[in-house]
Amino acid sequence: MQPYVYAYRGPEIENRHRVSLAVVNREGKLLAAGGDPRLLAHMRSSAKPFQAQALFQTGAMRRFGFGSEELALAISSHDGTPRHTEIAARMLERIGLDPSYLACGVHAPFSRAARRELQDHQQKPTVLHNNCSGKHSGMLAAAVALGADPHGYELPQHPVQQLIFQTVRELSGVSEIPYGVDGCSVPTFVLPLDRAAWMFTQLAEPALAPQPYREGLEAAYSAMRQHPDLIAGPESIDTVLMQLVPGLAAKRGADGYYGMALRETRWGPIGITLKVEDGSVMAREPAVVQLLELLGVLDPSTPLEWRRPVIKNVKGLEVGYYQARLELVWS
């Protein structure tokens, strides 16, 4: 059965959002699937735990005295709260660069409270409010640690990006990786869902990874678990799910992508990737919640706004809702 998330307007279905997903066990084999588990999909920001491995491969973590907070921010798609921007600024200060080096661009904070605070003080957002400012600060740190020119660090041919490509090749087992340009201007990797899920399995159990990546993956997993508020924010699904589900490291990506590492399940550590094929973020959230329920790690009675997100019109009237209908095929 093809998994879908249905958008209802009134009693009738208005839109059907097709979902594909892969659940991979510690043997690297498909444990469960929905739709096409070999679907080629851009990982977008779900790749950040693996992009952050450049901090370990270059020695930047130790050289600049970064701890779990800085690592969590390098992995984050943060909401642009004052705490997020302060840590990003601190990272740049430690590596001796200023925000003008960041190539991610400027957008308003995801956090409604942070947006209001800027408006109340008649301030405009800065590059530090970009949800990827932590990732980019980490990439700049890796560039400086390598002795490479920090300018152009976002380009595919730069030594930092080449190092990250090598990391993704070795963790995914895919030798030739297509890529595009992400919203923040760095490369975004295109992988089959099951190969990307295998990367998340290794995040859940770093002992499965090649030796050079074990320390960094364990640190990344621990940072996500210790600082779920830094990975996203109090209004975001990543943070809330990690606070609710034991052993979960969750990482959203743009355009309907989601990646998860689960350390504590009846099958042992597992990795998960999910893609809403038309890119709907509103459809992604109920799919993620229902998938965790089907895996038995999230109580269906737990109140969550993302289980059945409402659709409102311009007057604020509730006119519909999203409902996930997933059915897993077990291997």
mmCIF file of C-alpha atoms in Angstrom:
data_model
loop_
_atom_site.group_PDB
_atom_site.id
_atom_site.type_symbol
_atom_site.label_atom_id
_atom_site.label_comp_id
_atom_site.label_asym_id
_atom_site.label_seq_id
_atom_site.Cartn_x
_atom_site.Cartn_y
_atom_site.Cartn_z
ATOM 1 C CA MET A 1 0.000 0.000 0.000
ATOM 2 C CA GLN A 2 1.349 3.439 -0.939
ATOM 3 C CA PRO A 3 1.595 5.722 2.118
ATOM 4 C CA TYR A 4 -0.107 9.087 1.810
ATOM 5 C CA VAL A 5 -0.871 12.122 3.877
ATOM 6 C CA TYR A 6 -4.309 13.415 2.974
ATOM 7 C CA ALA A 7 -5.347 17.040 3.206
ATOM 8 C CA TYR A 8 -9.060 17.347 3.991
ATOM 9 C CA ARG A 9 -11.125 20.467 3.332
ATOM 10 C CA GLY A 10 -14.392 19.829 5.047
ATOM 11 C CA PRO A 11 -15.290 16.119 4.901
ATOM 12 C CA GLU A 12 -13.613 15.450 1.541
ATOM 13 C CA ILE A 13 -9.989 14.912 0.508
ATOM 14 C CA GLU A 14 -8.576 17.895 -1.368
ATOM 15 C CA ASN A 15 -4.916 16.837 -1.769
ATOM 16 C CA ARG A 16 -2.965 13.587 -1.613
ATOM 17 C CA HIS A 17 0.693 13.787 -0.595
ATOM 18 C CA ARG A 18 2.603 10.609 -1.452
ATOM 19 C CA VAL A 19 5.241 9.456 1.028
ATOM 20 C CA SER A 20 8.266 7.179 0.670
ATOM 21 C CA LEU A 21 10.376 6.021 3.597
ATOM 22 C CA ALA A 22 13.091 3.576 4.633
ATOM 23 C CA VAL A 23 13.917 2.032 8.007
ATOM 24 C CA VAL A 24 17.353 0.377 8.128
ATOM 25 C CA ASN A 25 18.685 -1.922 10.858
ATOM 26 C CA ARG A 26 22.179 -2.361 12.295
ATOM 27 C CA GLU A 27 23.048 -4.917 9.593
ATOM 28 C CA GLY A 28 22.486 -2.230 6.977
ATOM 29 C CA LYS A 29 19.407 -4.022 5.697
ATOM 30 C CA LEU A 30 15.938 -2.673 5.100
ATOM 31 C CA LEU A 31 13.805 -3.386 8.162
ATOM 32 C CA ALA A 32 10.644 -1.675 6.929
ATOM 33 C CA ALA A 33 9.599 0.521 4.050
ATOM 34 C CA GLY A 34 6.772 2.558 2.619
ATOM 35 C CA GLY A 35 6.417 3.628 -0.981
ATOM 36 C CA ASP A 36 9.814 3.492 -2.721
ATOM 37 C CA PRO A 37 12.674 3.024 -0.206
ATOM 38 C CA ARG A 38 15.177 3.514 -3.066
ATOM 39 C CA LEU A 39 13.736 6.873 -4.042
ATOM 40 C CA LEU A 40 16.473 9.361 -4.906
ATOM 41 C CA ALA A 41 15.963 12.416 -2.706
ATOM 42 C CA HIS A 42 17.862 15.534 -1.720
ATOM 43 C CA MET A 43 18.790 15.253 1.946
ATOM 44 C CA ARG A 44 18.778 19.024 2.465
ATOM 45 C CA SER A 45 19.299 19.935 6.140
ATOM 46 C CA SER A 46 18.866 16.347 7.293
ATOM 47 C CA ALA A 47 22.494 15.897 6.203
ATOM 48 C CA LYS A 48 23.794 18.283 8.881
ATOM 49 C CA PRO A 49 24.918 15.651 11.443
ATOM 50 C CA PHE A 50 27.189 14.264 8.720
ATOM 51 C CA GLN A 51 28.337 17.620 7.371
ATOM 52 C CA ALA A 52 29.368 18.486 10.931
ATOM 53 C CA GLN A 53 31.863 15.608 10.883
ATOM 54 C CA ALA A 54 34.263 18.036 9.156
ATOM 55 C CA LEU A 55 34.784 19.601 12.593
ATOM 56 C CA PHE A 56 36.344 16.323 13.733
ATOM 57 C CA GLN A 57 38.117 15.369 10.527
ATOM 58 C CA THR A 58 39.972 18.708 10.512
ATOM 59 C CA GLY A 59 40.597 18.952 14.260
ATOM 60 C CA ALA A 60 38.538 22.153 14.457
ATOM 61 C CA MET A 61 36.541 20.950 17.495
ATOM 62 C CA ARG A 62 39.639 20.785 19.683
ATOM 63 C CA ARG A 63 41.533 23.664 18.094
ATOM 64 C CA PHE A 64 38.747 26.169 18.761
ATOM 65 C CA GLY A 65 37.524 24.664 22.043
ATOM 66 C CA PHE A 66 34.058 23.850 20.737
ATOM 67 C CA GLY A 67 31.810 21.870 23.037
ATOM 68 C CA SER A 68 28.439 20.177 22.725
ATOM 69 C CA GLU A 69 26.557 23.472 22.327
ATOM 70 C CA GLU A 70 28.641 24.571 19.362
ATOM 71 C CA LEU A 71 28.374 21.118 17.806
ATOM 72 C CA ALA A 72 24.595 21.081 18.289
ATOM 73 C CA LEU A 73 24.315 24.452 16.576
ATOM 74 C CA ALA A 74 26.473 23.222 13.684
ATOM 75 C CA ILE A 75 23.924 20.395 13.240
ATOM 76 C CA SER A 76 20.884 22.599 13.716
ATOM 77 C CA SER A 77 18.206 24.172 11.611
ATOM 78 C CA HIS A 78 17.636 26.618 14.426
ATOM 79 C CA ASP A 79 14.767 28.990 15.072
ATOM 80 C CA GLY A 80 16.878 32.150 15.349
ATOM 81 C CA THR A 81 16.330 32.803 19.055
ATOM 82 C CA PRO A 82 18.825 34.996 20.941
ATOM 83 C CA ARG A 83 20.516 31.878 22.320
ATOM 84 C CA HIS A 84 21.003 30.471 18.825
ATOM 85 C CA THR A 85 22.486 33.678 17.449
ATOM 86 C CA GLU A 86 24.732 34.139 20.491
ATOM 87 C CA ILE A 87 26.293 30.697 20.014
ATOM 88 C CA ALA A 88 26.801 31.295 16.290
ATOM 89 C CA ALA A 89 28.511 34.613 17.078
ATOM 90 C CA ARG A 90 30.671 32.881 19.689
ATOM 91 C CA MET A 91 31.779 30.272 17.161
ATOM 92 C CA LEU A 92 32.843 32.963 14.717
ATOM 93 C CA GLU A 93 34.676 34.900 17.421
ATOM 94 C CA ARG A 94 36.684 31.809 18.397
ATOM 95 C CA ILE A 95 37.830 31.219 14.829
ATOM 96 C CA GLY A 96 38.681 34.887 14.330
ATOM 97 C CA LEU A 97 36.103 35.696 11.649
ATOM 98 C CA ASP A 98 33.085 37.973 11.545
ATOM 99 C CA PRO A 99 29.549 37.324 10.228
ATOM 100 C CA SER A 100 30.406 38.799 6.823
ATOM 101 C CA TYR A 101 32.143 35.507 6.016
ATOM 102 C CA LEU A 102 28.871 33.562 6.292
ATOM 103 C CA ALA A 103 27.504 32.639 2.860
ATOM 104 C CA CYS A 104 24.076 31.415 4.007
ATOM 105 C CA GLY A 105 22.172 34.674 3.459
ATOM 106 C CA VAL A 106 19.617 36.438 5.633
ATOM 107 C CA HIS A 107 16.065 35.475 6.514
ATOM 108 C CA ALA A 108 13.723 36.253 9.395
ATOM 109 C CA PRO A 109 13.904 33.978 12.446
ATOM 110 C CA PHE A 110 11.639 30.927 12.366
ATOM 111 C CA SER A 111 10.704 31.697 15.984
ATOM 112 C CA ARG A 112 7.631 33.895 16.265
ATOM 113 C CA ALA A 113 8.889 35.318 19.557
ATOM 114 C CA ALA A 114 12.261 36.185 18.004
ATOM 115 C CA ARG A 115 10.533 37.887 15.067
ATOM 116 C CA ARG A 116 8.388 39.949 17.449
ATOM 117 C CA GLU A 117 11.436 40.934 19.485
ATOM 118 C CA LEU A 118 13.199 42.239 16.383
ATOM 119 C CA GLN A 119 10.077 44.161 15.341
ATOM 120 C CA ASP A 120 9.604 45.614 18.826
ATOM 121 C CA HIS A 121 13.160 46.948 18.748
ATOM 122 C CA GLN A 122 12.850 48.058 15.103
ATOM 123 C CA GLN A 123 15.714 45.764 14.145
ATOM 124 C CA LYS A 124 16.220 43.727 11.001
ATOM 125 C CA PRO A 125 17.328 40.075 10.956
ATOM 126 C CA THR A 126 20.989 39.368 10.297
ATOM 127 C CA VAL A 127 22.838 36.447 8.774
ATOM 128 C CA LEU A 128 23.109 34.976 12.290
ATOM 129 C CA HIS A 129 19.324 34.480 12.315
ATOM 130 C CA ASN A 130 19.569 32.186 9.281
ATOM 131 C CA ASN A 131 18.673 28.682 10.445
ATOM 132 C CA CYS A 132 21.932 27.416 8.909
ATOM 133 C CA SER A 133 24.297 29.930 10.543
ATOM 134 C CA GLY A 134 25.620 27.260 12.908
ATOM 135 C CA LYS A 135 26.378 24.847 10.065
ATOM 136 C CA HIS A 136 28.146 27.568 8.120
ATOM 137 C CA SER A 137 30.133 28.693 11.162
ATOM 138 C CA GLY A 138 31.258 25.094 11.579
ATOM 139 C CA MET A 139 32.308 24.903 7.933
ATOM 140 C CA LEU A 140 34.309 28.108 8.328
ATOM 141 C CA ALA A 141 35.998 26.611 11.394
ATOM 142 C CA ALA A 142 36.912 23.533 9.354
ATOM 143 C CA ALA A 143 38.320 25.733 6.580
ATOM 144 C CA VAL A 144 40.525 27.666 9.018
ATOM 145 C CA ALA A 145 41.677 24.431 10.671
ATOM 146 C CA LEU A 146 42.646 23.082 7.256
ATOM 147 C CA GLY A 147 44.565 26.231 6.438
ATOM 148 C CA ALA A 148 42.251 26.764 3.460
ATOM 149 C CA ASP A 149 40.869 30.076 2.245
ATOM 150 C CA PRO A 150 37.623 30.679 4.183
ATOM 151 C CA HIS A 151 36.197 32.551 1.207
ATOM 152 C CA GLY A 152 34.256 30.205 -1.064
ATOM 153 C CA TYR A 153 33.931 27.513 1.612
ATOM 154 C CA GLU A 154 30.382 26.844 0.371
ATOM 155 C CA LEU A 155 31.462 25.865 -3.149
ATOM 156 C CA PRO A 156 31.632 22.180 -4.160
ATOM 157 C CA GLN A 157 35.327 22.363 -5.104
ATOM 158 C CA HIS A 158 36.419 23.872 -1.769
ATOM 159 C CA PRO A 159 38.490 21.503 0.431
ATOM 160 C CA VAL A 160 35.851 21.570 3.181
ATOM 161 C CA GLN A 161 33.074 20.478 0.821
ATOM 162 C CA GLN A 162 35.321 17.863 -0.758
ATOM 163 C CA LEU A 163 35.985 16.464 2.724
ATOM 164 C CA ILE A 164 32.243 16.356 3.403
ATOM 165 C CA PHE A 165 31.592 14.581 0.092
ATOM 166 C CA GLN A 166 34.141 11.952 1.121
ATOM 167 C CA THR A 167 32.409 11.539 4.486
ATOM 168 C CA VAL A 168 29.014 11.008 2.846
ATOM 169 C CA ARG A 169 30.496 8.521 0.353
ATOM 170 C CA GLU A 170 32.077 6.445 3.097
ATOM 171 C CA LEU A 171 29.064 6.482 5.421
ATOM 172 C CA SER A 172 26.445 5.859 2.728
ATOM 173 C CA GLY A 173 28.430 3.351 0.668
ATOM 174 C CA VAL A 174 27.517 5.291 -2.488
ATOM 175 C CA SER A 175 30.565 6.107 -4.606
ATOM 176 C CA GLU A 176 29.034 8.649 -6.985
ATOM 177 C CA ILE A 177 26.766 11.180 -5.292
ATOM 178 C CA PRO A 178 24.743 13.650 -7.356
ATOM 179 C CA TYR A 179 24.156 17.000 -5.707
ATOM 180 C CA GLY A 180 22.354 20.276 -6.044
ATOM 181 C CA VAL A 181 22.652 23.636 -4.318
ATOM 182 C CA ASP A 182 20.844 23.920 -0.999
ATOM 183 C CA GLY A 183 18.834 26.917 0.166
ATOM 184 C CA CYS A 184 21.875 28.150 2.097
ATOM 185 C CA SER A 185 24.185 27.715 -0.941
ATOM 186 C CA VAL A 186 26.203 24.642 0.098
ATOM 187 C CA PRO A 187 25.897 21.307 -1.770
ATOM 188 C CA THR A 188 22.910 19.106 -0.942
ATOM 189 C CA PHE A 189 23.380 15.383 -1.495
ATOM 190 C CA VAL A 190 21.037 13.174 -3.533
ATOM 191 C CA LEU A 191 20.887 9.633 -2.138
ATOM 192 C CA PRO A 192 18.492 6.690 -2.200
ATOM 193 C CA LEU A 193 16.405 6.809 0.959
ATOM 194 C CA ASP A 194 17.733 3.478 2.226
ATOM 195 C CA ARG A 195 21.384 4.565 1.846
ATOM 196 C CA ALA A 196 20.699 7.796 3.692
ATOM 197 C CA ALA A 197 18.840 5.824 6.380
ATOM 198 C CA TRP A 198 21.951 3.665 6.801
ATOM 199 C CA MET A 199 23.873 6.835 7.630
ATOM 200 C CA PHE A 200 21.345 7.558 10.381
ATOM 201 C CA THR A 201 21.716 3.988 11.675
ATOM 202 C CA GLN A 202 25.427 4.702 12.099
ATOM 203 C CA LEU A 203 24.538 7.923 13.914
ATOM 204 C CA ALA A 204 22.440 5.787 16.291
ATOM 205 C CA GLU A 205 25.261 3.246 16.699
ATOM 206 C CA PRO A 206 28.607 4.817 15.750
ATOM 207 C CA ALA A 207 30.460 1.515 16.264
ATOM 208 C CA LEU A 208 28.969 0.458 12.909
ATOM 209 C CA ALA A 209 30.752 3.294 11.102
ATOM 210 C CA PRO A 210 34.302 3.283 9.746
ATOM 211 C CA GLN A 211 36.742 3.946 12.576
ATOM 212 C CA PRO A 212 37.633 7.565 11.633
ATOM 213 C CA TYR A 213 34.004 8.670 12.037
ATOM 214 C CA ARG A 214 33.040 6.967 15.291
ATOM 215 C CA GLU A 215 34.115 9.716 17.680
ATOM 216 C CA GLY A 216 32.417 12.424 15.656
ATOM 217 C CA LEU A 217 29.171 10.510 15.194
ATOM 218 C CA GLU A 218 28.947 9.704 18.896
ATOM 219 C CA ALA A 219 29.564 13.356 19.737
ATOM 220 C CA ALA A 220 26.944 14.473 17.195
ATOM 221 C CA TYR A 221 24.343 12.060 18.554
ATOM 222 C CA SER A 222 25.101 13.118 22.138
ATOM 223 C CA ALA A 223 24.929 16.825 21.269
ATOM 224 C CA MET A 224 21.526 16.355 19.648
ATOM 225 C CA ARG A 225 20.242 14.474 22.666
ATOM 226 C CA GLN A 226 21.718 16.948 25.180
ATOM 227 C CA HIS A 227 20.559 20.094 23.383
ATOM 228 C CA PRO A 228 17.317 19.442 21.480
ATOM 229 C CA ASP A 229 16.443 23.111 21.986
ATOM 230 C CA LEU A 230 19.508 24.121 19.961
ATOM 231 C CA ILE A 231 18.774 21.706 17.093
ATOM 232 C CA ALA A 232 15.533 23.549 16.287
ATOM 233 C CA GLY A 233 13.540 25.386 18.972
ATOM 234 C CA PRO A 234 10.555 25.100 21.328
ATOM 235 C CA GLU A 235 8.047 25.583 18.493
ATOM 236 C CA SER A 236 9.631 22.944 16.244
ATOM 237 C CA ILE A 237 8.968 19.252 15.761
ATOM 238 C CA ASP A 238 12.608 18.126 16.067
ATOM 239 C CA THR A 239 12.991 19.580 19.544
ATOM 240 C CA VAL A 240 9.654 18.329 20.864
ATOM 241 C CA LEU A 241 10.078 14.786 19.524
ATOM 242 C CA MET A 242 13.595 14.458 20.953
ATOM 243 C CA GLN A 243 12.253 15.571 24.326
ATOM 244 C CA LEU A 244 9.493 12.952 24.150
ATOM 245 C CA VAL A 245 11.127 9.890 22.572
ATOM 246 C CA PRO A 246 14.016 8.189 24.406
ATOM 247 C CA GLY A 247 17.106 7.709 22.263
ATOM 248 C CA LEU A 248 15.819 9.744 19.294
ATOM 249 C CA ALA A 249 18.033 12.110 17.307
ATOM 250 C CA ALA A 250 15.784 13.863 14.770
ATOM 251 C CA LYS A 251 16.753 16.183 11.935
ATOM 252 C CA ARG A 252 14.330 17.890 9.587
ATOM 253 C CA GLY A 253 15.224 18.837 6.052
ATOM 254 C CA ALA A 254 13.530 21.211 3.654
ATOM 255 C CA ASP A 255 10.868 20.193 1.131
ATOM 256 C CA GLY A 256 9.391 17.249 2.966
ATOM 257 C CA TYR A 257 12.577 15.394 4.017
ATOM 258 C CA TYR A 258 13.182 13.947 7.484
ATOM 259 C CA GLY A 259 15.946 11.847 9.033
ATOM 260 C CA MET A 260 16.038 10.058 12.390
ATOM 261 C CA ALA A 261 18.451 7.959 14.417
ATOM 262 C CA LEU A 262 16.789 5.776 17.067
ATOM 263 C CA ARG A 263 19.085 4.112 19.577
ATOM 264 C CA GLU A 264 16.424 2.419 21.712
ATOM 265 C CA THR A 265 14.017 0.129 19.831
ATOM 266 C CA ARG A 266 13.102 -3.549 20.006
ATOM 267 C CA TRP A 267 15.258 -4.090 16.908
ATOM 268 C CA GLY A 268 18.221 -2.260 18.371
ATOM 269 C CA PRO A 269 19.514 0.966 16.805
ATOM 270 C CA ILE A 270 17.816 1.928 13.537
ATOM 271 C CA GLY A 271 18.006 4.740 11.008
ATOM 272 C CA ILE A 272 15.052 6.303 9.200
ATOM 273 C CA THR A 273 14.577 8.624 6.264
ATOM 274 C CA LEU A 274 11.264 9.911 4.971
ATOM 275 C CA LYS A 275 10.338 12.056 1.988
ATOM 276 C CA VAL A 276 6.997 13.625 1.137
ATOM 277 C CA GLU A 277 7.437 13.456 -2.598
ATOM 278 C CA ASP A 278 5.745 16.762 -3.463
ATOM 279 C CA GLY A 279 7.830 18.569 -0.833
ATOM 280 C CA SER A 280 4.998 19.481 1.543
ATOM 281 C CA VAL A 281 6.254 20.358 5.017
ATOM 282 C CA MET A 282 2.733 20.397 6.453
ATOM 283 C CA ALA A 283 2.242 16.827 5.235
ATOM 284 C CA ARG A 284 5.658 15.712 6.507
ATOM 285 C CA GLU A 285 4.941 16.338 10.183
ATOM 286 C CA PRO A 286 1.937 13.986 10.604
ATOM 287 C CA ALA A 287 3.809 11.351 8.577
ATOM 288 C CA VAL A 288 6.771 11.512 10.973
ATOM 289 C CA VAL A 289 4.523 11.329 14.031
ATOM 290 C CA GLN A 290 2.554 8.343 12.724
ATOM 291 C CA LEU A 291 5.746 6.536 11.699
ATOM 292 C CA LEU A 292 7.112 6.821 15.247
ATOM 293 C CA GLU A 293 3.795 5.483 16.534
ATOM 294 C CA LEU A 294 3.933 2.515 14.139
ATOM 295 C CA LEU A 295 7.450 1.747 15.352
ATOM 296 C CA GLY A 296 6.164 1.694 18.925
ATOM 297 C CA VAL A 297 8.379 4.484 20.272
ATOM 298 C CA LEU A 298 5.744 7.232 20.541
ATOM 299 C CA ASP A 299 2.509 6.875 22.504
ATOM 300 C CA PRO A 300 -0.463 7.645 20.203
ATOM 301 C CA SER A 301 -2.213 9.343 23.127
ATOM 302 C CA THR A 302 0.537 11.965 23.509
ATOM 303 C CA PRO A 303 -0.930 15.362 22.596
ATOM 304 C CA LEU A 304 0.906 16.706 19.550
ATOM 305 C CA GLU A 305 -0.221 19.462 17.198
ATOM 306 C CA TRP A 306 1.534 17.704 14.321
ATOM 307 C CA ARG A 307 -0.536 14.527 14.530
ATOM 308 C CA ARG A 308 -3.478 16.208 12.793
ATOM 309 C CA PRO A 309 -2.451 19.742 11.774
ATOM 310 C CA VAL A 310 -5.390 22.004 11.060
ATOM 311 C CA ILE A 311 -5.858 24.046 7.893
ATOM 312 C CA LYS A 312 -7.066 27.595 8.446
ATOM 313 C CA ASN A 313 -8.337 30.169 6.014
ATOM 314 C CA VAL A 314 -7.368 33.846 5.960
ATOM 315 C CA LYS A 315 -9.915 34.640 8.697
ATOM 316 C CA GLY A 316 -8.418 32.016 10.980
ATOM 317 C CA LEU A 317 -11.318 29.602 10.611
ATOM 318 C CA GLU A 318 -10.484 25.899 10.754
ATOM 319 C CA VAL A 319 -11.505 24.568 7.345
ATOM 320 C CA GLY A 320 -9.619 21.272 7.161
ATOM 321 C CA TYR A 321 -6.780 19.119 8.437
ATOM 322 C CA TYR A 322 -3.961 16.776 7.445
ATOM 323 C CA GLN A 323 -4.167 13.054 8.206
ATOM 324 C CA ALA A 324 -1.367 10.509 7.663
ATOM 325 C CA ARG A 325 -2.242 7.034 6.395
ATOM 326 C CA LEU A 326 0.960 5.010 6.586
ATOM 327 C CA GLU A 327 1.341 1.263 6.306
ATOM 328 C CA LEU A 328 4.773 -0.296 6.631
ATOM 329 C CA VAL A 329 6.009 -3.229 4.568
ATOM 330 C CA TRP A 330 8.305 -5.283 6.811
ATOM 331 C CA SER A 331 11.318 -7.120 5.422
#
